Amino acid sequence: MKAGGPDGIPVEELDEAQARDELARLASAIDEADRAYHTEDAPRISDAAYDALKARNAAIEARFPDLKRPDSPSKRIGGVVAEGFAKVAHARRMLSLANAFEAGEVAEFVAGIRRFLGLPAEAALAFTAEPKIDGLSLSLRYEAGRLVQAATRGDGAVGENVTANARTISDIPDRIENAPTLLEVRGEVYMHHDDFAALNARQAERGGRTFANPRNAAAGSLRQLDSAITRSRPLRFFAYGWGALSEPLAATQMVAVERLAGFGFPTNPLMQRCESLEAMLACWAAIEQRRATLGYDIDGVVYKLDDLALQERLGMRSTTPRWALAHKFPAETAWTRLEAIDIQVGRTGALSPVARLGPVTVGGVVVANATLHNEDYIAGRDSRGAPIRDGKDIRAGDWVKIYRAGDVIPKVADVDLGRRPSGAEPYAFPEACPECGSPAIREPGDSVRRCTGGLICPAQAVERLKHFVSRAAFDIEGLGAKQVEAFWHDGWITEPADIFTLQSRYGSGLQQLKNREGWGEKSAANLFAAIEERRRIPLQRLIFALGIRHVGEAAAGLLARQYGTWDAFEAAMTRAEPGSAEWEELLGINGVGEVMATSLTAAFANDAERALIDRLIAQLDVEPAVQAAGDSPVAGKTVVFTGTLEKMTRAEAKARAEALGARVAGSVSAKTDLLVAGPGAGSKAKKAAELGIETIDEDGWLELVGGG
Ligand code: IVH
């Protein structure tokens, strides 16, 4: 390798000028590799070569801390800048949207809203329809008419402060007039096709980075630490919504957006009000027809219930509003050869078949892998045995049609039997785990075959560890998927608890860790400090990190809020079995069903699992969950609804109570704080009376929570 490469001048021999040059070279090489890997799905260098670049960068930074670049690769996790922007908590969460791909799903969306609100089928219900812009969302906070803060969406609750950059976008006014004293305007930052092409041409000329598509270019341009760079990029903005407000903007979505336009924000000219399902679908078709000539990327149509009071009543699920829907356009497709079918074993033992493909561009991104879901999918049938793709199976060597819908993983849509090589054999799905050899079993009714090796299966163990350190779980800086895998291979970390004893076992004088490839004194010390910092962990993150099947991030949040402390959670999971009060309480949580409850209790009842959890807990200091915030009179209380409700449906009552921070249970127990009883209330009302629990009627409830 040439001098200056990872095998070039040894780090100890670099002088300051050489080190500066070398850091610049490494930053751009790592940046390019990150982009190829994360953004284009087309790695250009091996993992080992990538690690060597990162290690050399870290070693030079450790020797010349003052030369560390503002865009240093050591600050980046994957393709994303992890540090550099201050974090901003959104005053109101930034939501995402539920997706639909077919007209039937749109009909169900409208019908579901009617059901939730208890409206008859003939009641008029108007929706707005507007393009779904393929950019990145931004929240702009105006106080007394001045732009005071701009934040990216982040995880919806906390975003990044990009105020200085947003000020450089000419579509975004610095001052607005006759607006509410507090107004958060939300919308999408995006780039026009011709601006994108010109930017890429300019970048290529200068030897800078080019972008895979306009959305990446917009994101990369907005998230620049140097706002002079953002200023030089042709970004645009469409306003389509709002967050916190000091006073309502209007009574309908349509008029509210017109007001935003009146304040000087660009709003989408194709937005329309539709008074029927047919009108919504017609609007979708009309927007799709114009898609190719708009000059910017859109990937669907967003429908929003027009009446804002009804939006309020509908509220939201954990991350998406019930009153809006994204109706996506059909995905882009491309044909390529399927080279091989590999099996990956996930953290819950699921055997997932992956298609290795001849690289092909689909929707502006190079794709080399696609999911094949499960064995039925490969065989050409769905979970009920009905044919899919007209029953055509998928074999190695086949020509397959690939599609990408939105940001999701590429999938195989079709097979060209005319091009099937002679001698191609049907794929035989393995019945033993390719990683540990244990039998791989398919339970009746399950579409997935699973390795039965449990904790002895190396793939499951590694995947569980990767999950454990992932961003929504322990998120330990310096200990990502790659590092944890390397430690696991060398036997340094075999289960989560080992992470917290790493220093006592291998950190003495830092010598052993320092001797590992890619670790220097500073990075080793940083790692131990980061691990120490995570010993104290919020309950919600801990529950998610355990990686129990069916328990995702949202469910972990619900469980944490319900039980408050680890001790209460653990005791309940240990005692909960069908029929017990603990089981009822668990199922009483909105969002927890039998499948999740069974999975949770099974994990705590399994001796090996339980021992692993206990060893982990012994290392931690678990932070109790913050009880649902708010000053509502029912925050933190357990409420039961019974009898007939006349002014709202049961679903609405429950959703509203939960939005106000209450827990809604299905049965009355000593833990119940309030019973809301409508006409016809029977045994629950009686039991509440016996237990001396406060009981009110529907009007009393509406008075209490300020509705009606
Ligand atoms: S409404 C509840 N309207 O799509 C409101 N979103 O998949 C959520 N987006 O994060 C947003 N065009 O970044 C809305 N006309 C539009 C949109 C739009 C693009 C983005 C937005 C959001 C994502 C959700």
XYZ file of C-alpha atoms and ligand atoms in Angstrom:
732
model
C 0.000 0.000 0.000
C 1.255 3.469 -0.730
C 2.876 5.615 1.955
C 0.268 7.476 3.971
C -2.200 4.597 3.731
C -3.041 2.569 6.813
C 0.262 0.769 6.373
C 2.097 4.006 5.566
C 4.094 6.200 7.938
C 3.669 4.832 11.457
C 1.531 7.116 13.618
C 4.407 7.708 16.079
C 6.553 9.113 13.299
C 4.079 11.580 11.815
C 4.873 15.267 12.259
C 2.060 17.736 12.805
C 1.604 18.730 9.169
C 1.572 15.125 8.035
C -0.913 14.254 10.741
C -3.241 17.045 9.631
C -3.112 15.860 6.021
C -3.598 12.290 7.062
C -6.671 13.147 9.186
C -8.185 14.960 6.217
C -7.518 12.025 3.936
C -8.963 9.548 6.443
C -12.059 11.689 7.053
C -12.878 11.661 3.385
C -12.048 7.971 2.882
C -14.222 6.985 5.858
C -16.947 9.330 4.756
C -16.967 7.733 1.340
C -17.028 4.232 2.812
C -19.882 5.205 5.161
C -21.831 6.628 2.308
C -21.301 3.574 0.144
C -22.331 1.310 2.984
C -25.204 3.157 4.635
C -26.626 5.367 1.945
C -25.996 3.451 -1.219
C -26.185 -0.038 0.228
C -23.054 -0.840 -1.800
C -19.936 -1.280 0.328
C -16.745 -0.540 -1.597
C -14.145 -1.744 0.914
C -13.967 -4.749 3.258
C -14.928 -4.457 6.917
C -11.317 -5.062 7.886
C -10.065 -2.253 5.638
C -12.744 0.031 7.066
C -11.756 -0.829 10.636
C -8.121 -0.156 9.800
C -9.003 3.337 8.532
C -10.990 4.090 11.694
C -8.250 2.719 13.935
C -5.583 4.816 12.240
C -7.777 7.885 12.506
C -8.324 7.238 16.241
C -4.626 6.665 16.843
C -3.652 9.927 15.142
C -6.313 11.821 17.055
C -5.068 10.327 20.314
C -1.554 11.586 19.538
C -2.640 14.988 18.214
C -5.858 15.807 20.083
C -5.719 19.426 18.903
C -5.892 18.378 15.285
C -9.190 16.545 15.696
C -11.444 17.775 12.897
C -14.936 19.157 13.488
C -16.200 16.475 11.081
C -13.997 13.776 12.596
C -15.107 10.232 11.709
C -14.693 9.267 15.369
C -17.726 11.420 16.097
C -19.859 9.528 13.639
C -21.891 6.406 14.144
C -22.707 4.849 10.825
C -23.723 7.442 8.294
C -25.029 9.839 10.861
C -23.330 12.639 12.725
C -23.780 11.667 16.357
C -22.360 14.714 17.991
C -21.974 18.256 16.935
C -25.554 19.490 17.037
C -27.194 20.296 20.334
C -30.217 18.171 21.133
C -33.657 19.765 21.278
C -36.694 18.251 22.983
C -39.743 18.890 20.796
C -42.538 20.690 22.648
C -44.912 18.375 20.783
C -43.679 15.079 19.398
C -42.944 14.944 15.698
C -44.967 12.037 14.432
C -44.571 9.716 11.514
C -47.355 8.384 9.311
C -49.036 5.041 8.906
C -48.661 3.766 5.336
C -51.106 2.309 2.845
C -50.310 0.848 -0.539
C -53.770 -0.038 -1.770
C -57.160 1.576 -2.124
C -58.654 -1.004 0.242
C -56.358 0.177 3.006
C -57.488 3.762 2.445
C -61.120 2.644 2.685
C -60.281 0.866 5.940
C -58.580 4.015 7.253
C -61.750 6.032 6.656
C -63.977 3.289 8.067
C -61.725 2.968 11.127
C -62.096 6.682 11.829
C -65.879 6.387 11.611
C -65.825 3.441 14.004
C -63.536 5.189 16.466
C -65.723 8.274 16.533
C -68.944 6.280 16.473
C -70.135 7.977 13.248
C -72.596 6.314 10.876
C -71.389 5.340 7.396
C -73.404 8.100 5.755
C -72.005 10.908 7.943
C -69.950 13.318 5.837
C -66.237 13.288 6.565
C -63.803 15.492 4.643
C -60.073 14.909 4.203
C -57.249 16.913 2.730
C -54.954 15.223 0.211
C -51.472 16.523 -0.591
C -48.183 15.162 -1.936
C -45.880 13.369 0.465
C -42.592 15.158 -0.094
C -39.503 12.971 -0.060
C -37.226 15.144 2.041
C -36.638 15.524 5.758
C -38.941 17.100 8.272
C -38.115 20.251 10.148
C -39.820 22.027 13.030
C -39.525 25.829 13.121
C -40.319 27.608 16.346
C -41.517 31.213 16.145
C -41.899 33.304 19.279
C -43.523 36.713 18.883
C -43.109 36.309 15.141
C -39.372 35.606 15.187
C -37.698 32.369 14.237
C -35.973 31.247 17.437
C -35.258 27.589 16.782
C -35.204 24.979 14.037
C -34.941 21.298 14.839
C -34.807 18.067 12.859
C -37.187 15.269 13.702
C -34.591 12.993 15.355
C -36.442 10.191 17.099
C -39.624 12.263 17.217
C -39.166 13.322 20.841
C -35.677 14.827 20.583
C -34.147 16.299 17.436
C -31.077 18.280 16.496
C -30.791 22.019 16.694
C -30.116 23.243 13.169
C -31.282 26.843 13.641
C -28.266 28.499 12.037
C -28.655 26.289 8.973
C -32.406 26.791 8.659
C -31.872 30.563 8.621
C -29.926 30.177 5.383
C -32.937 28.692 3.535
C -34.725 31.430 1.646
C -38.125 29.660 1.765
C -38.047 29.966 5.571
C -39.025 33.428 6.827
C -37.037 34.884 9.690
C -39.995 36.941 10.853
C -43.705 36.457 10.385
C -46.591 38.803 11.094
C -49.989 38.481 12.760
C -49.129 34.975 13.898
C -49.835 33.390 17.300
C -47.194 34.390 19.874
C -46.003 30.815 19.881
C -46.116 28.896 16.621
C -44.174 25.827 15.620
C -44.373 25.357 11.872
C -43.619 21.897 10.550
C -42.758 20.905 7.051
C -40.313 19.252 4.727
C -36.905 20.395 3.529
C -36.201 19.097 0.020
C -34.204 19.759 -3.134
C -35.352 20.279 -6.728
C -34.110 17.807 -9.330
C -32.236 20.401 -11.376
C -30.621 21.911 -8.266
C -29.606 18.420 -7.224
C -28.014 17.686 -10.598
C -26.148 20.998 -10.557
C -24.936 20.401 -6.997
C -23.636 16.944 -7.850
C -21.892 18.252 -10.953
C -20.244 20.994 -8.884
C -19.203 18.532 -6.222
C -17.756 16.093 -8.766
C -15.774 18.874 -10.378
C -14.226 19.809 -7.055
C -13.621 16.220 -6.070
C -16.151 16.524 -3.223
C -18.786 13.984 -2.255
C -21.740 13.446 -4.552
C -25.165 12.368 -3.347
C -27.221 9.316 -4.250
C -30.515 11.195 -4.535
C -32.106 14.582 -3.754
C -33.304 13.457 -0.341
C -29.795 12.497 0.773
C -28.485 15.733 -0.666
C -31.081 17.709 1.317
C -30.324 15.820 4.521
C -26.565 16.101 4.058
C -26.856 19.809 3.329
C -29.095 20.651 6.273
C -26.997 18.679 8.721
C -23.755 20.569 8.138
C -21.831 21.824 11.124
C -20.760 24.814 9.052
C -23.839 26.800 8.054
C -21.889 28.513 5.251
C -22.018 25.159 3.465
C -25.774 24.891 3.982
C -26.136 28.407 2.593
C -24.423 27.339 -0.618
C -26.882 24.463 -1.092
C -30.190 25.058 -2.869
C -32.623 23.847 -0.175
C -36.370 24.461 -0.235
C -39.190 24.067 2.223
C -42.907 23.206 2.173
C -44.977 23.819 5.310
C -47.717 21.228 5.961
C -48.388 21.235 9.682
C -47.645 22.621 13.115
C -46.504 21.627 16.594
C -46.977 23.701 19.740
C -49.277 26.709 19.414
C -50.403 29.489 21.746
C -53.803 29.623 20.044
C -55.530 27.541 17.377
C -54.781 28.446 13.774
C -58.178 27.473 12.395
C -60.953 24.906 12.682
C -59.809 22.828 9.723
C -56.562 21.494 8.302
C -57.209 23.230 4.992
C -57.705 26.677 6.504
C -54.812 26.201 8.931
C -52.462 25.478 6.025
C -53.855 28.496 4.176
C -52.933 30.562 7.217
C -49.384 29.196 7.087
C -49.253 30.308 3.463
C -50.516 33.713 4.606
C -47.553 33.992 7.020
C -45.247 33.560 4.025
C -44.478 29.836 4.022
C -44.516 27.919 0.751
C -47.322 25.344 0.891
C -47.984 22.687 -1.692
C -50.207 23.919 -4.539
C -51.590 20.419 -5.159
C -53.256 20.188 -1.744
C -57.011 19.621 -2.036
C -60.040 19.019 0.108
C -61.866 15.759 -0.656
C -65.370 15.005 0.534
C -65.472 11.281 -0.166
C -63.281 8.228 -0.423
C -63.688 8.321 -4.200
C -62.489 11.922 -4.293
C -59.438 11.003 -2.185
C -58.486 8.183 -4.535
C -59.034 10.398 -7.570
C -56.785 13.019 -6.039
C -54.125 10.356 -5.411
C -54.293 9.275 -9.062
C -54.108 12.869 -10.287
C -51.045 13.615 -8.146
C -49.369 10.395 -9.275
C -49.876 11.413 -12.894
C -48.043 14.642 -12.280
C -45.274 12.991 -10.287
C -42.688 12.822 -13.087
C -43.042 16.482 -14.037
C -43.146 18.118 -10.595
C -39.396 18.658 -10.487
C -39.023 17.269 -6.965
C -39.431 13.823 -5.414
C -42.678 12.731 -3.841
C -43.443 9.197 -2.767
C -47.159 9.244 -2.111
C -50.146 11.265 -1.006
C -50.933 12.193 2.596
C -54.586 12.260 3.671
C -55.520 14.198 6.788
C -58.928 14.482 8.407
C -59.941 18.081 7.756
C -61.837 18.808 10.982
C -59.251 19.664 13.661
C -61.617 19.026 16.561
C -62.083 15.487 15.253
C -58.314 15.130 14.818
C -57.967 16.015 18.474
C -60.538 13.396 19.485
C -58.783 10.730 17.442
C -55.371 11.449 18.945
C -52.451 9.181 18.174
C -51.050 5.693 18.485
C -47.526 5.445 19.862
C -45.833 7.153 16.902
C -48.523 7.863 14.294
C -51.708 9.935 14.365
C -55.014 8.115 13.816
C -56.242 10.971 11.639
C -53.640 10.830 8.869
C -52.419 8.281 6.359
C -49.647 8.148 3.735
C -50.907 6.445 0.576
C -47.689 5.433 -1.176
C -47.089 5.185 -4.886
C -46.127 1.792 -6.282
C -42.463 1.121 -5.700
C -39.792 1.331 -8.356
C -38.576 -1.995 -9.663
C -35.597 -3.523 -11.483
C -34.619 -6.977 -12.779
C -31.422 -8.694 -11.693
C -29.920 -12.148 -11.157
C -30.274 -13.865 -7.823
C -26.818 -15.284 -7.153
C -27.482 -17.188 -3.952
C -29.803 -17.590 -1.002
C -28.198 -17.185 2.445
C -29.747 -17.763 5.834
C -29.295 -15.260 8.656
C -30.144 -16.192 12.215
C -31.658 -13.361 14.212
C -31.711 -12.611 17.894
C -34.901 -14.563 18.494
C -33.605 -17.505 16.468
C -35.622 -16.731 13.334
C -33.994 -18.115 10.192
C -34.294 -15.319 7.623
C -33.479 -16.070 4.004
C -31.613 -13.313 2.177
C -31.211 -13.053 -1.588
C -27.696 -12.128 -2.749
C -28.172 -10.193 -5.962
C -26.181 -8.940 -8.870
C -25.978 -5.229 -7.883
C -28.709 -3.184 -9.537
C -30.003 0.375 -9.157
C -33.552 0.649 -7.846
C -34.958 4.093 -7.208
C -31.509 5.698 -7.251
C -29.886 3.273 -4.811
C -27.636 0.301 -5.558
C -29.162 -2.869 -4.139
C -27.220 -6.104 -3.620
C -29.408 -7.904 -1.047
C -33.119 -8.451 -0.657
C -35.217 -10.138 1.975
C -36.993 -13.358 1.035
C -39.102 -13.330 4.243
C -39.488 -17.060 4.953
C -39.622 -20.480 3.367
C -43.210 -20.173 2.139
C -42.357 -16.980 0.345
C -39.495 -18.708 -1.480
C -41.786 -21.601 -2.337
C -44.378 -19.232 -3.822
C -47.163 -19.396 -1.254
C -48.454 -17.151 1.512
C -48.903 -18.014 5.183
C -52.255 -19.674 4.455
C -50.876 -21.781 1.622
C -52.426 -19.687 -1.170
C -50.197 -19.078 -4.202
C -48.212 -15.850 -4.524
C -46.476 -14.824 -7.794
C -48.837 -17.349 -9.393
C -47.108 -20.017 -7.352
C -43.655 -19.441 -8.880
C -40.860 -20.440 -6.498
C -37.489 -18.687 -6.248
C -34.222 -20.477 -7.021
C -30.547 -19.531 -7.060
C -29.713 -18.405 -10.602
C -33.192 -16.971 -11.279
C -33.839 -13.528 -12.739
C -35.919 -11.662 -10.180
C -37.771 -8.354 -10.071
C -36.685 -6.238 -7.103
C -38.642 -3.386 -5.570
C -38.130 -0.873 -2.810
C -41.119 0.778 -1.185
C -40.038 3.893 0.713
C -37.029 3.287 2.875
C -37.773 -0.359 3.513
C -35.519 -3.269 2.717
C -35.606 -4.377 -0.922
C -37.929 -7.255 -1.740
C -38.442 -9.722 -4.557
C -41.680 -9.131 -6.444
C -41.466 -11.592 -9.319
C -39.465 -14.313 -11.070
C -38.882 -14.674 -14.814
C -39.332 -18.398 -15.448
C -38.319 -17.937 -19.088
C -34.786 -17.139 -17.967
C -34.451 -19.859 -15.352
C -31.169 -21.741 -15.935
C -31.652 -25.395 -16.741
C -30.722 -27.492 -13.747
C -31.752 -24.836 -11.182
C -32.957 -26.751 -8.135
C -35.831 -25.747 -5.857
C -34.420 -24.204 -2.703
C -34.304 -26.605 0.241
C -34.887 -24.581 3.384
C -32.575 -25.801 6.160
C -34.145 -27.720 9.021
C -31.138 -27.211 11.254
C -29.641 -23.902 12.322
C -26.724 -23.103 9.993
C -24.917 -21.451 12.907
C -25.210 -23.964 15.753
C -26.699 -27.066 14.162
C -29.661 -27.218 16.569
C -32.961 -28.279 15.024
C -34.804 -25.372 13.423
C -38.505 -25.794 14.098
C -41.622 -24.231 12.705
C -44.429 -24.000 15.231
C -47.920 -24.531 13.862
C -49.334 -21.212 12.723
C -45.903 -19.557 12.578
C -44.492 -18.625 9.193
C -40.973 -18.527 10.558
C -38.626 -21.407 11.280
C -36.585 -20.861 14.421
C -33.357 -22.225 15.796
C -34.017 -24.047 19.081
C -30.457 -23.508 20.320
C -31.446 -20.522 22.475
C -28.494 -19.173 24.387
C -26.106 -21.808 23.014
C -26.583 -20.554 19.456
C -23.713 -18.181 18.668
C -25.753 -16.239 16.120
C -28.544 -15.602 18.612
C -26.052 -14.624 21.290
C -24.289 -12.135 19.022
C -27.511 -10.695 17.657
C -28.846 -10.257 21.169
C -25.694 -8.426 22.156
C -25.951 -6.199 19.093
C -29.530 -5.452 19.992
C -28.481 -4.779 23.574
C -26.033 -2.055 22.559
C -28.242 -0.608 19.812
C -29.343 2.988 19.757
C -32.720 2.611 21.462
C -31.284 0.194 24.034
C -28.015 0.787 25.935
C -26.448 2.893 23.192
C -22.927 2.773 24.628
C -20.631 5.144 22.813
C -17.735 3.291 21.235
C -19.445 -0.091 21.603
C -21.435 -0.630 18.451
C -22.448 -3.786 16.623
C -18.979 -4.272 15.140
C -17.086 -3.906 18.393
C -19.443 -6.112 20.361
C -19.097 -8.782 17.702
C -15.302 -8.598 17.879
C -15.359 -8.884 21.683
C -17.749 -11.784 21.435
C -15.512 -13.634 18.966
C -12.609 -13.401 21.378
C -14.748 -14.526 24.290
C -14.452 -11.220 26.145
C -18.188 -10.579 26.155
C -20.612 -13.489 25.962
C -23.694 -11.903 27.524
C -24.839 -8.389 28.442
C -23.581 -8.529 32.045
C -20.034 -9.071 30.710
C -20.009 -5.580 29.258
C -20.090 -4.161 32.749
C -17.249 -6.325 34.024
C -15.065 -5.728 30.995
C -12.903 -3.171 32.732
C -12.304 -5.281 35.830
C -11.388 -8.257 33.661
C -9.412 -6.658 30.842
C -8.884 -3.051 31.712
C -6.113 -3.292 34.279
C -3.720 -0.604 33.222
C -5.731 -0.649 30.005
C -2.962 -2.857 28.725
C -5.024 -5.721 27.386
C -7.658 -3.605 25.716
C -5.001 -1.281 24.386
C -3.264 -4.202 22.790
C -6.340 -5.071 20.784
C -6.376 -3.956 17.226
C -8.056 -0.619 16.830
C -7.839 0.422 20.477
C -5.515 3.019 21.917
C -5.167 4.396 25.425
C -7.672 7.157 24.882
C -10.302 5.093 23.101
C -10.038 2.376 25.753
C -10.469 4.909 28.554
C -13.379 6.469 26.675
C -15.044 3.106 26.286
C -14.830 2.309 29.992
C -16.167 5.749 30.832
C -19.062 5.268 28.398
C -19.888 1.885 29.925
C -19.799 3.339 33.442
C -22.148 6.076 32.347
C -24.672 3.498 31.176
C -24.708 1.552 34.419
C -27.512 3.874 35.344
C -30.186 3.134 32.767
C -33.824 4.181 32.344
C -36.235 1.293 32.914
C -37.717 1.624 29.443
C -34.355 1.196 27.725
C -33.529 -1.771 29.905
C -36.787 -3.569 29.092
C -36.269 -2.970 25.380
C -32.621 -4.054 25.588
C -33.556 -7.460 27.006
C -34.628 -8.330 23.490
C -37.693 -10.321 24.496
C -39.667 -11.370 21.448
C -42.573 -9.060 20.553
C -41.377 -6.393 23.014
C -40.371 -3.428 20.857
C -39.483 0.087 21.840
C -43.056 1.305 22.162
C -44.099 -1.709 24.252
C -41.075 -1.254 26.527
C -42.236 2.314 27.130
C -45.744 1.163 28.029
C -44.426 -1.481 30.414
C -42.033 0.950 32.076
C -44.791 3.488 32.639
C -47.137 0.837 33.956
C -44.748 -0.675 36.511
C -42.522 2.293 37.281
C -39.589 0.377 38.785
C -37.566 -2.678 37.866
C -38.598 -4.433 41.079
C -42.286 -3.964 40.360
C -41.854 -5.046 36.736
C -39.834 -8.102 37.634
C -42.236 -9.166 40.383
C -45.198 -8.818 38.057
C -43.548 -10.735 35.205
C -42.583 -13.499 37.602
C -46.059 -13.863 39.060
C -48.144 -13.220 35.978
C -49.802 -16.370 34.728
C -53.162 -16.677 33.074
C -55.849 -16.060 35.662
C -53.693 -14.107 38.133
C -54.241 -10.448 38.984
C -50.779 -9.694 37.528
C -51.816 -11.285 34.224
C -54.945 -9.147 34.120
C -52.944 -6.025 34.851
C -50.494 -6.882 32.070
C -53.260 -7.479 29.535
C -55.005 -4.348 30.739
C -52.236 -2.231 29.217
C -53.376 -0.789 25.929
C -50.887 -2.190 23.439
C -50.124 -5.445 25.266
C -51.881 -8.537 23.962
C -51.749 -12.240 24.813
C -48.847 -12.927 22.470
C -46.600 -10.321 24.066
C -47.726 -11.234 27.585
C -46.917 -14.897 26.960
C -43.522 -14.018 25.543
C -42.704 -11.831 28.564
C -43.733 -14.349 31.179
C -41.978 -17.170 29.300
C -38.721 -15.208 29.355
C -38.936 -14.715 33.110
C -39.930 -18.339 33.688
C -36.969 -19.736 31.728
C -34.142 -20.544 34.180
C -31.264 -19.729 31.834
C -32.874 -16.489 30.657
C -33.692 -15.519 34.181
C -30.148 -16.130 35.394
C -28.826 -13.993 32.556
C -31.215 -11.181 33.450
C -30.289 -11.437 37.142
C -26.569 -11.235 36.360
C -27.208 -8.134 34.307
C -29.382 -6.426 36.898
C -26.676 -6.999 39.529
C -24.470 -4.670 37.458
C -27.018 -1.904 36.999
C -28.736 0.945 38.721
C -32.145 1.126 37.053
C -33.804 4.525 36.851
C -37.535 4.395 37.604
C -39.804 5.457 34.755
C -41.087 8.979 34.817
C -44.777 8.632 35.344
C -46.862 10.081 32.569
C -46.308 13.786 32.712
C -48.862 16.463 32.785
C -51.063 18.271 35.142
C -54.208 16.445 34.110
C -56.360 15.297 37.025
C -56.087 11.689 35.869
C -52.330 11.537 35.193
C -50.859 8.432 36.778
C -54.274 7.080 37.808
C -55.750 3.732 36.877
C -59.154 4.135 35.263
C -61.734 1.499 34.310
C -64.631 2.145 31.909
C -67.796 0.076 32.169
C -71.365 0.143 30.895
C -72.499 2.014 27.815
C -70.805 5.247 26.837
C -73.053 7.555 24.851
C -70.884 10.489 23.848
C -67.808 8.634 22.696
C -66.810 5.143 21.748
C -64.917 2.944 24.185
C -61.809 3.192 21.983
C -61.959 6.965 22.065
C -62.482 7.089 25.835
C -59.503 4.830 26.362
C -57.229 6.709 23.962
C -58.143 10.044 25.541
C -57.540 8.791 29.068
C -54.153 7.462 28.046
C -53.242 10.652 26.263
C -53.848 12.397 29.604
C -51.483 10.063 31.375
C -53.991 7.632 32.889
C -53.701 3.865 32.730
C -56.796 2.137 31.477
C -57.471 -1.296 32.917
C -60.051 -3.849 31.893
C -61.103 -4.938 35.364
C -61.618 -3.399 38.790
C -59.089 -4.205 41.494
C -57.663 -2.577 44.601
C -55.334 -0.696 42.246
C -58.195 1.034 40.432
C -58.440 4.764 41.183
C -61.549 5.646 39.233
C -64.480 3.839 37.651
C -66.387 5.552 34.853
C -69.741 3.808 34.723
C -72.338 4.310 32.010
C -75.845 2.856 31.967
C -75.933 -0.902 32.337
C -72.791 -1.081 34.491
C -72.957 -4.383 36.342
C -70.447 -6.384 38.345
C -67.616 -3.875 37.940
C -69.663 -1.106 39.524
C -70.613 -3.421 42.349
C -67.031 -4.421 42.979
C -65.909 -0.792 42.886
C -68.549 0.065 45.471
C -67.335 -2.762 47.704
C -63.764 -1.583 47.426
C -64.759 2.035 48.006
C -63.467 3.172 44.627
C -64.588 6.533 43.313
C -67.235 6.073 40.619
C -68.461 8.717 38.178
C -70.677 8.731 35.086
C -69.767 9.753 31.541
C -70.669 13.409 32.052
C -68.599 13.480 35.216
C -65.706 12.059 33.220
C -66.028 14.665 30.473
C -66.153 17.396 33.076
C -63.056 15.997 34.756
C -60.984 15.771 31.576
C -62.363 18.896 29.986
C -64.079 17.350 26.983
C -67.655 17.278 25.753
S -47.709 15.107 8.012
C -48.755 13.900 11.745
N -47.526 15.800 5.497
O -43.455 12.076 6.028
C -48.018 14.424 10.837
N -45.745 14.580 6.460
O -43.737 9.388 7.071
C -46.829 13.854 10.222
N -43.874 14.137 4.971
O -42.031 12.721 9.141
C -46.409 14.594 9.087
N -44.708 15.162 3.216
O -41.255 14.122 7.164
C -46.936 15.179 6.525
N -47.440 16.475 3.294
C -46.874 15.875 4.315
C -45.606 15.274 4.209
C -45.078 14.628 5.321
C -43.673 14.484 3.697
C -42.945 13.357 5.783
C -42.631 13.922 7.141
C -42.969 12.829 8.114
C -42.947 11.628 7.246
C -43.813 10.542 7.818
